[in-house]
Coordinates of C-alpha atoms and ligand atoms in Angstrom, one line a residue:
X3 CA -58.9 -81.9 53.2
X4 CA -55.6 -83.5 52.3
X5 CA -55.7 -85.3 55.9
X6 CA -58.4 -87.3 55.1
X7 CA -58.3 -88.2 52.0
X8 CA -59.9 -91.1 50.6
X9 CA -57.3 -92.3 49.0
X10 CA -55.6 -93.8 52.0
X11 CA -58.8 -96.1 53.0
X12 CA -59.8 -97.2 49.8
X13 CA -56.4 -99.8 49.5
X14 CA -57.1 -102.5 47.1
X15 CA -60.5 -102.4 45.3
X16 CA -59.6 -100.3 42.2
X17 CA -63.5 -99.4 41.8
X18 CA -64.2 -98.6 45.4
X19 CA -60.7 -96.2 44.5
X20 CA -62.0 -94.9 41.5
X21 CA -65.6 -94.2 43.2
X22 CA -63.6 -92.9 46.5
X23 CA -61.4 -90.6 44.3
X24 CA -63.9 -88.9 42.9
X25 CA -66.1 -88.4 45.9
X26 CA -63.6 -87.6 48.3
X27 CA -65.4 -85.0 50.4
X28 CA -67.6 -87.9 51.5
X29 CA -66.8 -90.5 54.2
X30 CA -66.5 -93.8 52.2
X31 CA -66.5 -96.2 54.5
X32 CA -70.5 -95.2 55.6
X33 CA -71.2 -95.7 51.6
X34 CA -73.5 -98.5 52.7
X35 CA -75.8 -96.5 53.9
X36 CA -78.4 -96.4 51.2
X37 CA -79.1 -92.4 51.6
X38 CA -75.1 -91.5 51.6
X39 CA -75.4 -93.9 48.3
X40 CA -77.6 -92.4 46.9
X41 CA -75.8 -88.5 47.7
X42 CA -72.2 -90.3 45.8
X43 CA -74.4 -91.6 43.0
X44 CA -75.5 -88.0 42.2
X45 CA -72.1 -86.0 43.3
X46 CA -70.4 -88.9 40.5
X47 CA -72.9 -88.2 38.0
X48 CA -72.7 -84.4 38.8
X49 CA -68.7 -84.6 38.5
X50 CA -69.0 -86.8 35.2
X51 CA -71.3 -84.4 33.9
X52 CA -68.5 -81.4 34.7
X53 CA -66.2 -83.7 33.3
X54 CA -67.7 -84.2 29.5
X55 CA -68.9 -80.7 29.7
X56 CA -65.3 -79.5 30.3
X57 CA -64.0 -81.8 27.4
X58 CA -66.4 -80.7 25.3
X59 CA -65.5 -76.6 26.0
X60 CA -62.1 -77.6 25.7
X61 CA -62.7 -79.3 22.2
X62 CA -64.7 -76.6 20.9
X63 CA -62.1 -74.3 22.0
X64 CA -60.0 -76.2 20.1
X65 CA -62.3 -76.5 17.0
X66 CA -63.0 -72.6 16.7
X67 CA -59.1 -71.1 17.5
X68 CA -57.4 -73.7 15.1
X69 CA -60.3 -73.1 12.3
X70 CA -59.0 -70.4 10.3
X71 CA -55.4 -72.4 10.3
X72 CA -56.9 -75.9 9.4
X73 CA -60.3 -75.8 7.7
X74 CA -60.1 -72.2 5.8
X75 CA -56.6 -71.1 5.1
X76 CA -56.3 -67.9 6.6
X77 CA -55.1 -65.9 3.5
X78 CA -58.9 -66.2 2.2
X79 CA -60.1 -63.6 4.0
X80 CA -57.8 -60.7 2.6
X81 CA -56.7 -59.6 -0.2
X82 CA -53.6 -61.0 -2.0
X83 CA -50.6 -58.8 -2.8
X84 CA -49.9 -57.4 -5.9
X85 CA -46.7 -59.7 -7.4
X86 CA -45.7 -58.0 -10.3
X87 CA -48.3 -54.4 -11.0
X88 CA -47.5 -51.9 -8.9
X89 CA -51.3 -50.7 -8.8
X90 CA -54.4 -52.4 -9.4
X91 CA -55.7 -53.1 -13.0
X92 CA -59.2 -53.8 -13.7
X93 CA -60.1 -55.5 -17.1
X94 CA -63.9 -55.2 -17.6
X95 CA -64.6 -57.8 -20.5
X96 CA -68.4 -57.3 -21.7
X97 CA -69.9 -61.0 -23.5
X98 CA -72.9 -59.6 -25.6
X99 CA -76.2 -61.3 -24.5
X100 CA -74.6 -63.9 -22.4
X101 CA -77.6 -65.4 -20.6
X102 CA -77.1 -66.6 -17.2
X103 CA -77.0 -70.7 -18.0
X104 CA -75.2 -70.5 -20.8
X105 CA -72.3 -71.4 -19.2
X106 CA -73.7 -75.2 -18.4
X107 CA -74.3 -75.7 -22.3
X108 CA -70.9 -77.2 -22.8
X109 CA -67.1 -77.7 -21.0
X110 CA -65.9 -74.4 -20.8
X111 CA -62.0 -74.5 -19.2
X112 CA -60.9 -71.4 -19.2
X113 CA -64.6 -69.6 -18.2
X114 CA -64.6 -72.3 -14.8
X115 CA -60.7 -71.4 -14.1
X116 CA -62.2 -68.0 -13.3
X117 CA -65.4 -69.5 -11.3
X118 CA -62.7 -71.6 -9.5
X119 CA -60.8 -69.3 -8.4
X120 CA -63.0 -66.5 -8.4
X121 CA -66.3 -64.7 -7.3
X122 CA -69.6 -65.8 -9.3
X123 CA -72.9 -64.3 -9.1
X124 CA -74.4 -68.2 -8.4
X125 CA -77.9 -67.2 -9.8
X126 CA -76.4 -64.3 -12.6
X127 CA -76.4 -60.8 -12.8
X128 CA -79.8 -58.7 -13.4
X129 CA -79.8 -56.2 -15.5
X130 CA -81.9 -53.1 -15.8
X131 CA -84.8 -51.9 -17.7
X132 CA -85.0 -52.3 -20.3
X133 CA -82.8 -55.3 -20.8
X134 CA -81.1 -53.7 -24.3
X135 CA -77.5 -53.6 -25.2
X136 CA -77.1 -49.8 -24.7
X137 CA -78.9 -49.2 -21.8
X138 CA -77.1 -52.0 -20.0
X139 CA -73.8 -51.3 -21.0
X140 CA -74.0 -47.5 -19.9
X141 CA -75.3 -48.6 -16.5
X142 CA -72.7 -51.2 -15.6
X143 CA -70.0 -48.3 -16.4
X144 CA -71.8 -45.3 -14.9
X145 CA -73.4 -46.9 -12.3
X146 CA -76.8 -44.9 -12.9
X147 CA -80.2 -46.0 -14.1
X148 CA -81.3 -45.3 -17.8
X149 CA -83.2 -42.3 -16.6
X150 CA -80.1 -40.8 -15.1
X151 CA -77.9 -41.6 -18.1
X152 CA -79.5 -40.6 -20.2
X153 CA -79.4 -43.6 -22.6
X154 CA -83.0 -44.9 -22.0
X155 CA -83.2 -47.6 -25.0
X156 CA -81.2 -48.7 -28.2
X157 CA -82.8 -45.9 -30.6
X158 CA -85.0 -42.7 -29.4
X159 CA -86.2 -39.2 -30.5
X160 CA -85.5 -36.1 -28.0
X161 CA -89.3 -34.9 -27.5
X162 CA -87.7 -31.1 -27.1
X163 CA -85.8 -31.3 -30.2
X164 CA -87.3 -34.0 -32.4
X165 CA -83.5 -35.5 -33.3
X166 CA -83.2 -39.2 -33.3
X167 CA -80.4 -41.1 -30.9
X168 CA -78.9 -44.7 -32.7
X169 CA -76.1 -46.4 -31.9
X170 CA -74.0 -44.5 -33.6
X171 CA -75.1 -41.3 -31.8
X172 CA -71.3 -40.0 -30.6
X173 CA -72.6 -36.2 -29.2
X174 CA -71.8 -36.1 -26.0
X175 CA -75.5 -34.4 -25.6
X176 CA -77.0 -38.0 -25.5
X177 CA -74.9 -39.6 -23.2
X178 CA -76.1 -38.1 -19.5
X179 CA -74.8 -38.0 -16.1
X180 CA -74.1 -34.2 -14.6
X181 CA -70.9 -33.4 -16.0
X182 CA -68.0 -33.6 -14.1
X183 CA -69.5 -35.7 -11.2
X184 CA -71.4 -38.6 -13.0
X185 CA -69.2 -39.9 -15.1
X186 CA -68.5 -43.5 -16.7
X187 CA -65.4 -45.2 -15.5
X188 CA -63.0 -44.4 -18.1
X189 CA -64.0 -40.8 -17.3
X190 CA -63.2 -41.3 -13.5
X191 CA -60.2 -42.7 -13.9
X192 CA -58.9 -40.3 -16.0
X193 CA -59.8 -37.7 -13.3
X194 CA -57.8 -39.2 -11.0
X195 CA -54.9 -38.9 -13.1
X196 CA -54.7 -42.8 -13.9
X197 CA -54.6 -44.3 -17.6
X198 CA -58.1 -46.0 -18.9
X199 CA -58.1 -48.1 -21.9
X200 CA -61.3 -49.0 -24.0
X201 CA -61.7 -51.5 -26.7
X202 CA -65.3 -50.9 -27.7
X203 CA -67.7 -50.0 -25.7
X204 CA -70.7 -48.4 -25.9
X205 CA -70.4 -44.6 -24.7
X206 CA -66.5 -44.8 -25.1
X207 CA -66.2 -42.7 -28.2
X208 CA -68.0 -39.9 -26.3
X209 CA -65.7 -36.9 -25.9
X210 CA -67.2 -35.9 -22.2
X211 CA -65.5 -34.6 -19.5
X212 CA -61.8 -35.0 -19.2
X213 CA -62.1 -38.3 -21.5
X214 CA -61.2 -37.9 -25.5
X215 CA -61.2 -40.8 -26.5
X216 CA -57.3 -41.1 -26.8
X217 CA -56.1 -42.4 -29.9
X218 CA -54.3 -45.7 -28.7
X219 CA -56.5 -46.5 -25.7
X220 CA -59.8 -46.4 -27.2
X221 CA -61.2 -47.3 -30.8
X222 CA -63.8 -46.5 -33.1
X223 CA -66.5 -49.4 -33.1
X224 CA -65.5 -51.5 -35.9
X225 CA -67.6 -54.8 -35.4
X226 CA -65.2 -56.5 -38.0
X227 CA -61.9 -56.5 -36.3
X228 CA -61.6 -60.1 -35.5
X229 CA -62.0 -61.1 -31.6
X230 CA -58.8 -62.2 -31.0
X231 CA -57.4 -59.1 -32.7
X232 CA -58.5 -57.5 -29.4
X233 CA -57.6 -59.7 -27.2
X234 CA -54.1 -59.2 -28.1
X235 CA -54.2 -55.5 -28.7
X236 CA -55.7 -55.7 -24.7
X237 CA -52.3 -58.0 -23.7
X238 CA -50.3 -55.2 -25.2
X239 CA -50.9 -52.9 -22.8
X240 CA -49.6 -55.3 -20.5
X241 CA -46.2 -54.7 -22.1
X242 CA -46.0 -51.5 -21.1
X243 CA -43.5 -50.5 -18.0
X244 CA -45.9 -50.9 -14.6
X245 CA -47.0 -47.3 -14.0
X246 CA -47.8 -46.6 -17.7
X247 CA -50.3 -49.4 -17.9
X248 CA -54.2 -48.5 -17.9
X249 CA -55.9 -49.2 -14.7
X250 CA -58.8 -49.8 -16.2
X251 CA -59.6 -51.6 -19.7
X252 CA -62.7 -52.1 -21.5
X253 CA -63.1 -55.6 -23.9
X254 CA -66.4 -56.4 -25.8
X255 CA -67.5 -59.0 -27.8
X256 CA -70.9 -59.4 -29.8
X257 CA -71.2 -62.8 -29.4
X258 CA -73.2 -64.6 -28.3
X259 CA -76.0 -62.5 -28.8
X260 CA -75.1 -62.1 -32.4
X261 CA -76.3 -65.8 -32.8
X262 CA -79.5 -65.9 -30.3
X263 CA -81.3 -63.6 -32.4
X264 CA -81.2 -65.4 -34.9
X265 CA -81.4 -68.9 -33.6
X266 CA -82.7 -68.5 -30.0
X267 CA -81.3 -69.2 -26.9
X268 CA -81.1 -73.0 -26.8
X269 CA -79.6 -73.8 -30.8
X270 CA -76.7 -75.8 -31.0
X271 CA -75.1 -72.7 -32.7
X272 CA -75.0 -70.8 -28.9
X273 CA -72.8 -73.7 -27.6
X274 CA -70.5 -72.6 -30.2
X275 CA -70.3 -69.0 -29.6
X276 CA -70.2 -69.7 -26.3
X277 CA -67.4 -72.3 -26.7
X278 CA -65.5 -69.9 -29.1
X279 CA -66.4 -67.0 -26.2
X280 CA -64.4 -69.5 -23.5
X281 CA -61.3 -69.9 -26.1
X282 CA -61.0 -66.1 -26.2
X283 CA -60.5 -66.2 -22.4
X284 CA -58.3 -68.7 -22.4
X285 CA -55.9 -66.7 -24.8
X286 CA -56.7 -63.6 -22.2
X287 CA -55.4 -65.8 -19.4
X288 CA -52.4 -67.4 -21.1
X289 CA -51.3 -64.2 -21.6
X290 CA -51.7 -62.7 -18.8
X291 CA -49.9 -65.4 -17.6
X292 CA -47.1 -65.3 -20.1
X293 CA -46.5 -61.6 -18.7
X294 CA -46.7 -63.0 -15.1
X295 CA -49.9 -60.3 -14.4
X296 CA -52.5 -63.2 -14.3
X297 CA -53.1 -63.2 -10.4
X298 CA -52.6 -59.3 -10.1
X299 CA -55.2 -58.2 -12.5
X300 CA -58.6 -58.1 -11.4
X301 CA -60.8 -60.0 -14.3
X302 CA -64.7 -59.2 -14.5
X303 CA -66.4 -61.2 -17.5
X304 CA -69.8 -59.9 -17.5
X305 CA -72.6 -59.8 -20.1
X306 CA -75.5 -57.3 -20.8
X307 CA -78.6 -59.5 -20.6
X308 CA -79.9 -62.7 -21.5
X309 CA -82.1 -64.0 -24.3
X310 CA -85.6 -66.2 -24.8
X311 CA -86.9 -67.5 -27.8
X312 CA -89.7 -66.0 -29.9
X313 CA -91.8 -67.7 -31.9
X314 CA -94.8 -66.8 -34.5
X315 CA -97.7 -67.8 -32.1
X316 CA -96.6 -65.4 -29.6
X317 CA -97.2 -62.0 -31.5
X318 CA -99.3 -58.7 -31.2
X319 CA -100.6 -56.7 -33.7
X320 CA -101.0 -53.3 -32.4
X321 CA -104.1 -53.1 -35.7
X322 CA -106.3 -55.1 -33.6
X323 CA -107.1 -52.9 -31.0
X324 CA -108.7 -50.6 -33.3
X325 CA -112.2 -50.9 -31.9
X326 CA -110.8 -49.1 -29.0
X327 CA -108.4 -47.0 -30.3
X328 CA -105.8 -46.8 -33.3
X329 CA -102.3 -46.5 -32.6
X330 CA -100.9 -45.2 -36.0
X331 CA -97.2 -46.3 -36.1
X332 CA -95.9 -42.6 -35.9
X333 CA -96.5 -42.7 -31.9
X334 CA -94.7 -45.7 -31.6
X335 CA -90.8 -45.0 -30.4
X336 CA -90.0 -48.9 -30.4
X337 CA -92.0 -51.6 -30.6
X338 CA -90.8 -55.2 -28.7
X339 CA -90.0 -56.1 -26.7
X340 CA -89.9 -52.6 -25.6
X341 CA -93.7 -51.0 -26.6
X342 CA -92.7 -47.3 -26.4
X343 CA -95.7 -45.4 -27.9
X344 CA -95.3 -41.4 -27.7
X345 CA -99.0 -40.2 -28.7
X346 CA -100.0 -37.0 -30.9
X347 CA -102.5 -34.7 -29.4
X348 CA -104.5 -37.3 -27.2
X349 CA -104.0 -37.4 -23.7
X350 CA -101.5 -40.7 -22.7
X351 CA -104.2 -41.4 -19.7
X352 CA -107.3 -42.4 -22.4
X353 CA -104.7 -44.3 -25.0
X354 CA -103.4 -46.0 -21.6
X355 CA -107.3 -47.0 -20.3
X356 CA -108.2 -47.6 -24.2
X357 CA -105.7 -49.9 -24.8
X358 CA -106.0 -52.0 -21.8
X359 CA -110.2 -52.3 -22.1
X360 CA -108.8 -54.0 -25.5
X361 CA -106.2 -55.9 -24.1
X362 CA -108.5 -57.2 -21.2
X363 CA -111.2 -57.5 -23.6
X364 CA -110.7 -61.6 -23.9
X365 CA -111.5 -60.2 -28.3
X366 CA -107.9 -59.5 -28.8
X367 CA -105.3 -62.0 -29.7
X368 CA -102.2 -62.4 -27.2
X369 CA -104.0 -59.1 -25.4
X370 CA -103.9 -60.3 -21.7
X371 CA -99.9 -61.1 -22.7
X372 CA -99.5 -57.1 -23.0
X373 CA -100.2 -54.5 -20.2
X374 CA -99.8 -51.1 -20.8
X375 CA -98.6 -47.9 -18.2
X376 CA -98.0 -44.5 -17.9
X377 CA -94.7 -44.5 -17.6
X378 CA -95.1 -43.1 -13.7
X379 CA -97.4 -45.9 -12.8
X380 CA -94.5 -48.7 -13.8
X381 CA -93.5 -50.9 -11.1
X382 CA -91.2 -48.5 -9.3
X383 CA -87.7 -51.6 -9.1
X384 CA -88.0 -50.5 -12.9
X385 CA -86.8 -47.1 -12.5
X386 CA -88.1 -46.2 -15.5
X387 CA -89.9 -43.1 -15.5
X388 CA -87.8 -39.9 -14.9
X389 CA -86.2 -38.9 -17.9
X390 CA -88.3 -36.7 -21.1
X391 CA -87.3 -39.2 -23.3
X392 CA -89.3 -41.9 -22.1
X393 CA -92.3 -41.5 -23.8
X394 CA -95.2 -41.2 -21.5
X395 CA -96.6 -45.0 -22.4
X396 CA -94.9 -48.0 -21.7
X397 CA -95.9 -51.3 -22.5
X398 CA -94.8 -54.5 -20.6
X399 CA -94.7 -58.3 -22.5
X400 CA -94.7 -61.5 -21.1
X401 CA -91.5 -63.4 -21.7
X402 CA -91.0 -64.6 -25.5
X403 CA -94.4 -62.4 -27.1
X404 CA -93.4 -59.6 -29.0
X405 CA -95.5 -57.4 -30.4
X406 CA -96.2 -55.7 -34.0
X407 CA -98.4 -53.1 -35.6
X408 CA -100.1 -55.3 -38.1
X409 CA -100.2 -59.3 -39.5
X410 CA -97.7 -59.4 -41.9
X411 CA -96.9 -62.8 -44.4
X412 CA -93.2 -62.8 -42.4
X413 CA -92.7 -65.7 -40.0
X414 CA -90.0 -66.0 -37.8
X415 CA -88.8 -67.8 -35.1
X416 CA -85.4 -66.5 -33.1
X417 CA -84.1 -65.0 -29.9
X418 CA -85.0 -61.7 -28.2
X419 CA -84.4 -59.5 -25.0
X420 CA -85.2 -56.0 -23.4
X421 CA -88.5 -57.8 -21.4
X422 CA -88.8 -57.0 -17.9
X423 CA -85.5 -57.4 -15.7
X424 CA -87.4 -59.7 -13.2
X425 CA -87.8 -62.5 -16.3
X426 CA -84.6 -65.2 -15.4
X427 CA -84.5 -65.4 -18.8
X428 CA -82.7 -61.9 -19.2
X429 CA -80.1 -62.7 -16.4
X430 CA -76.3 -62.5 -17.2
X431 CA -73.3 -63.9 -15.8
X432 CA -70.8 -62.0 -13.3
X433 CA -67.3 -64.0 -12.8
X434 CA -64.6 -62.2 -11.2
X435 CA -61.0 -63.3 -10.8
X436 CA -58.2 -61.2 -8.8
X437 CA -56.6 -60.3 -6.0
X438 CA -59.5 -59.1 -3.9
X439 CA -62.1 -61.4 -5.0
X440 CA -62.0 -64.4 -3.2
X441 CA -61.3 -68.0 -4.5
X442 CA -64.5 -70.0 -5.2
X443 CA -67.2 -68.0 -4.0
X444 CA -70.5 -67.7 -4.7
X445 CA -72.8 -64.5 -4.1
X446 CA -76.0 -63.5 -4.3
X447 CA -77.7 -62.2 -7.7
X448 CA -76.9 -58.2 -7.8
X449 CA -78.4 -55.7 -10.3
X450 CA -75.7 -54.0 -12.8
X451 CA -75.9 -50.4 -11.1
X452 CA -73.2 -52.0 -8.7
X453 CA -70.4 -52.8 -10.9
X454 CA -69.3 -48.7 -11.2
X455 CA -68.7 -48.9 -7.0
X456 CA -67.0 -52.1 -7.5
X457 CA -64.8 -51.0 -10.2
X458 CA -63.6 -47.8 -8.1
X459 CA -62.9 -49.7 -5.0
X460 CA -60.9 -52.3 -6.8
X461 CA -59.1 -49.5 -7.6
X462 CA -59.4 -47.3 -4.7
X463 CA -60.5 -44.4 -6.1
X464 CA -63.5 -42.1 -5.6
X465 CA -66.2 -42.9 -7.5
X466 CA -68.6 -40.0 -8.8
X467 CA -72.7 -40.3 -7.1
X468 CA -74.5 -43.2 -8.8
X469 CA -77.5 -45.6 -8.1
X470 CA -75.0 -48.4 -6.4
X471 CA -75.1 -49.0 -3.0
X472 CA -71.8 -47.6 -0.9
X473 CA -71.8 -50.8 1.1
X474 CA -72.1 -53.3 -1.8
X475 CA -67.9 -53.8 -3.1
X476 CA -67.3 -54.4 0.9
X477 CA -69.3 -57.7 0.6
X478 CA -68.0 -59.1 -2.1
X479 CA -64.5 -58.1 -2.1
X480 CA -62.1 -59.0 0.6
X481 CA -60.4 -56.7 2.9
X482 CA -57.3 -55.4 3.0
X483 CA -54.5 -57.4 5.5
Ligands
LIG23 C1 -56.5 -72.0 -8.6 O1 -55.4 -71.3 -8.0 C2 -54.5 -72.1 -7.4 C3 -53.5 -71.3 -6.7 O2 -52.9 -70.3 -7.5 C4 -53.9 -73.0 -8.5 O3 -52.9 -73.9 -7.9 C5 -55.0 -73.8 -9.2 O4 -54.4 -74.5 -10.3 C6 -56.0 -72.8 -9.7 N1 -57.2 -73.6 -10.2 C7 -57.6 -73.5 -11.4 C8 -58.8 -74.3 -11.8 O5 -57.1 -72.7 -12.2
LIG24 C1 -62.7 -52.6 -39.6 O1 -61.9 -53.7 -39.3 C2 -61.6 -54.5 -40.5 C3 -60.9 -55.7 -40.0 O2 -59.8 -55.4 -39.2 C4 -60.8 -53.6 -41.4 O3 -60.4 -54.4 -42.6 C5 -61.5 -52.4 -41.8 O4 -60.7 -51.5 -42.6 C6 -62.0 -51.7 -40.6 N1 -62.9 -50.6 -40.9 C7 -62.6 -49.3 -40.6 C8 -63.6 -48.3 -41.0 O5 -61.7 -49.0 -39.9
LIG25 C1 -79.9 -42.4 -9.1 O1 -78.8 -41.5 -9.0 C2 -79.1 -40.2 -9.5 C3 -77.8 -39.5 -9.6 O2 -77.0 -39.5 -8.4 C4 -80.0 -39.6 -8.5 O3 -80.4 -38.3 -9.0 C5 -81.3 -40.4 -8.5 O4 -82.2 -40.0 -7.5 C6 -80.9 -41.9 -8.1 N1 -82.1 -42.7 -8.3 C7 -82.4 -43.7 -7.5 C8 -83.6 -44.4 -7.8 O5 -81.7 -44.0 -6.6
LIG26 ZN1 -76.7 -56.8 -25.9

């Protein structure tokens, strides 16, 4: 091949030299002929073709080995090392009836530094049902459904023994899970041997288990003691030599659903608790920072629910479905939005098809804004049917109606939640800042039962059975280098 080449014959016409060069196998000097022409028009275009298909191979190449150096820096997909602990800390801070949205109502600094650099559920948390304070909060640390935990709404009576649970209810009877394996996370950790801290939580003054409430890491629910009071208790800990500090810490804070009770979700007042709720963060992060632990500890500010506003026009007076059947108010176990009714010799199946030929009678004021179920015929994503203590009938409300036994002269307009966990309305925040969550992300909405597995794999621990999925902390926390 080298003996004839091209090259040679094609002296001094630079084209005819380009053209020759690239179509060396053919005999150049017979390119007149309009056949031969045509065979070195294709064989160029075929060679071109190569050409900007090579280049283009070569550039992707390119493209694809130097992404992870140039585009995303390559430390984003692990975990960073701890700097200072010398074991991972989780600090689980709860904001009362923080609806998802919320966090668009004003400038909040120090909430974005954590969304910034940190994991965000984009579209909220969902919480279960019913969307209540207690309920919640027992889920996100047990990982279990109410049924399983035992803690099925605010206030209930035990059918087998007639005794009434509040939220004050401290017997570790009340507060579910099989001992010894279900446990909530202060419970787990202390089974592991590690130190758990708790400043207020629901559940936490429950002796259960190994846990005892231990005077110094967990408090008695005193909703006075001033917010920032337990921030800096919580940056205390921090104090503490490395391998004496809890691995896992509880914070709550009442606000803001304190306020959207009484004012409803979208009152100026909210942008102030939420605004005060962001300065309490900031004082968290500046002293976490001060103690150099800031990028070690793993931050989860969460909520319970959300909130919607109620109004007078949107009520139900359990009286007006007397033509079909009275409900006399000692059935009822809670009224809204929550309708828990618990009847007394009657079987639940005809108050159930009573009460809905009222409801769906077109005669009953706000009736086709109320459904009622056996508890068992519930949508089944509500999981709420297989405890004793959920009375056999359940009713569900629209968003915002709330329901009453009888017309009273009160009116009132304000804020409510415990409505179906579906409603966006009762969605919640989920921000998370630390060394295995990674910077800026944004994931998929998530129901609360998947915190507990979070929590133990943050920590790398084994968690006890719960109603999480095993795969979920894998795809939102990054790996290990
Ligand atoms: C995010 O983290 C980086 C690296 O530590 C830091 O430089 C930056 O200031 C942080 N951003 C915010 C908003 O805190
Ligand atoms: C609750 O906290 C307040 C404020 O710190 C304090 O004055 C009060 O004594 C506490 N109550 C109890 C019962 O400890
Ligand atoms: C929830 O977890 C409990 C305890 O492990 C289990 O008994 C129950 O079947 C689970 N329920 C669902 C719906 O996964
Ligand atoms: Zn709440």
């Amino acid at each position: 091949m080298a003996s004839d080449s091209p090259v040679a014959i094609q002296e001094d016409d630079p084209t005819k030299a380009t053209t020759a060069l690239l179509s060396f196998n053919t005999d150049s000097s017979s390119s007149k002929s309009p056949r031969k022409l045509t065979t070195t028009i294709v064989f160029i275009s075929l060679v071109l073709l190569s050409c900007i298909a090579l280049s283009a191979a070569v550039a992707f190449a390119f493209l694809f080995f130097s992404a992870p150096k140039t585009t995303i820096h390559s430390s984003s997909f692990y975990s960073r090392p701890l700097k200072k602990l010398n074991h991972p800390v989780v600090l689980l801070i709860s904001s009362d009836g923080f609806r998802f949205g919320y966090q668009y109502k004003t400038s909040l600094p120090n909430i974005n530094r954590l969304i910034a650099n940190g994991t965000e559920a984009e579209l909220g948390l969902i919480p279960v049902f019913p969307t209540l304070t207690f309920p919640n909060h027992y889920s996100i640390v047990t990982g279990l459904y109410p049924p399983y935990h035992g803690i099925i709404n605010n206030h209930f009576v035990d059918p087998h023994t007639g005794e009434s649970f509040t939220m004050k209810s401290h017997e570790p009877k009340w507060w579910l899970g099989e001992p010894l394996w279900e446990t909530p996370l202060w419970e787990t950790v202390v089974n592991h041997g590690l130190k758990a801290a708790t400043y207020f939580w629901p559940g936490s003054e429950v002796n259960k288990g190994s846990w005892t409430c231990p005077k110094g890491y967990c408090r008695n629910y005193n909703e006075s003691v001033p917010f920032e009071e337990r921030v800096e208790i919580v940056l205390e800990y921090f104090d503490l030599p490395s391998d004496e500090i809890p691995v896992f810490i509880t914070l709550y804070f009442e606000d803001p659903d304190h306020q959207g009770h009484q004012v409803g979700p979208d009152d100026p007042e909210i942008t102030e608790a939420v605004k005060r709720i962001d300065g309490l963060i900031g004082r968290l992060i500046e002293g976490l920072e001060k103690r150099g632990v800031f990028q070690d500890v793993s931050v989860i500010l969460l909520g319970d629910h959300g909130m919607v506003g109620t109004c007078d026009k949107k009520l139900f007076f359990l009286d007006d479905l007397a033509p079909w059947i009275e409900i006399p108010s000692d059935w009822v176990q809670s009224y809204t939005p929550l309708l828990a009714i618990r009847p007394k010799g009657v079987d639940p199946k005809d108050v159930v098809a009573k009460m809905n030929a009222g409801l769906e009678s077109g005669k009953v004021e706000n009736g086709k804004h109320l459904r009622v179920y056996l508890k068992e015929d519930l949508p089944s994503r509500l999981h709420y049917a297989a405890s004793d203590r959920i009375p056999p009938i359940i009713g569900l409300l629209e968003e915002g109606f709330k329901v009453e036994q009888k017309r009273t002269e009160k009116k009132e307009c304000g804020g409510a939640h415990g409505y179906d966990n579906d409603f966006f309305s009762m969605r919640t925040i989920f921000i998370a800042h630390g060394p295995q969550f990674a910077r800026g992300r944004k994931i998929p909405s998530f129901e609360n039962v998947q915190i507990y597995n979070l929590v133990t794999t943050i920590l790398n621990i084994k968690g006890a059975p719960n109603n999480g999925s095993l795969s979920f902390p894998s795809s939102v926390l990054l790996a290990s280098p």
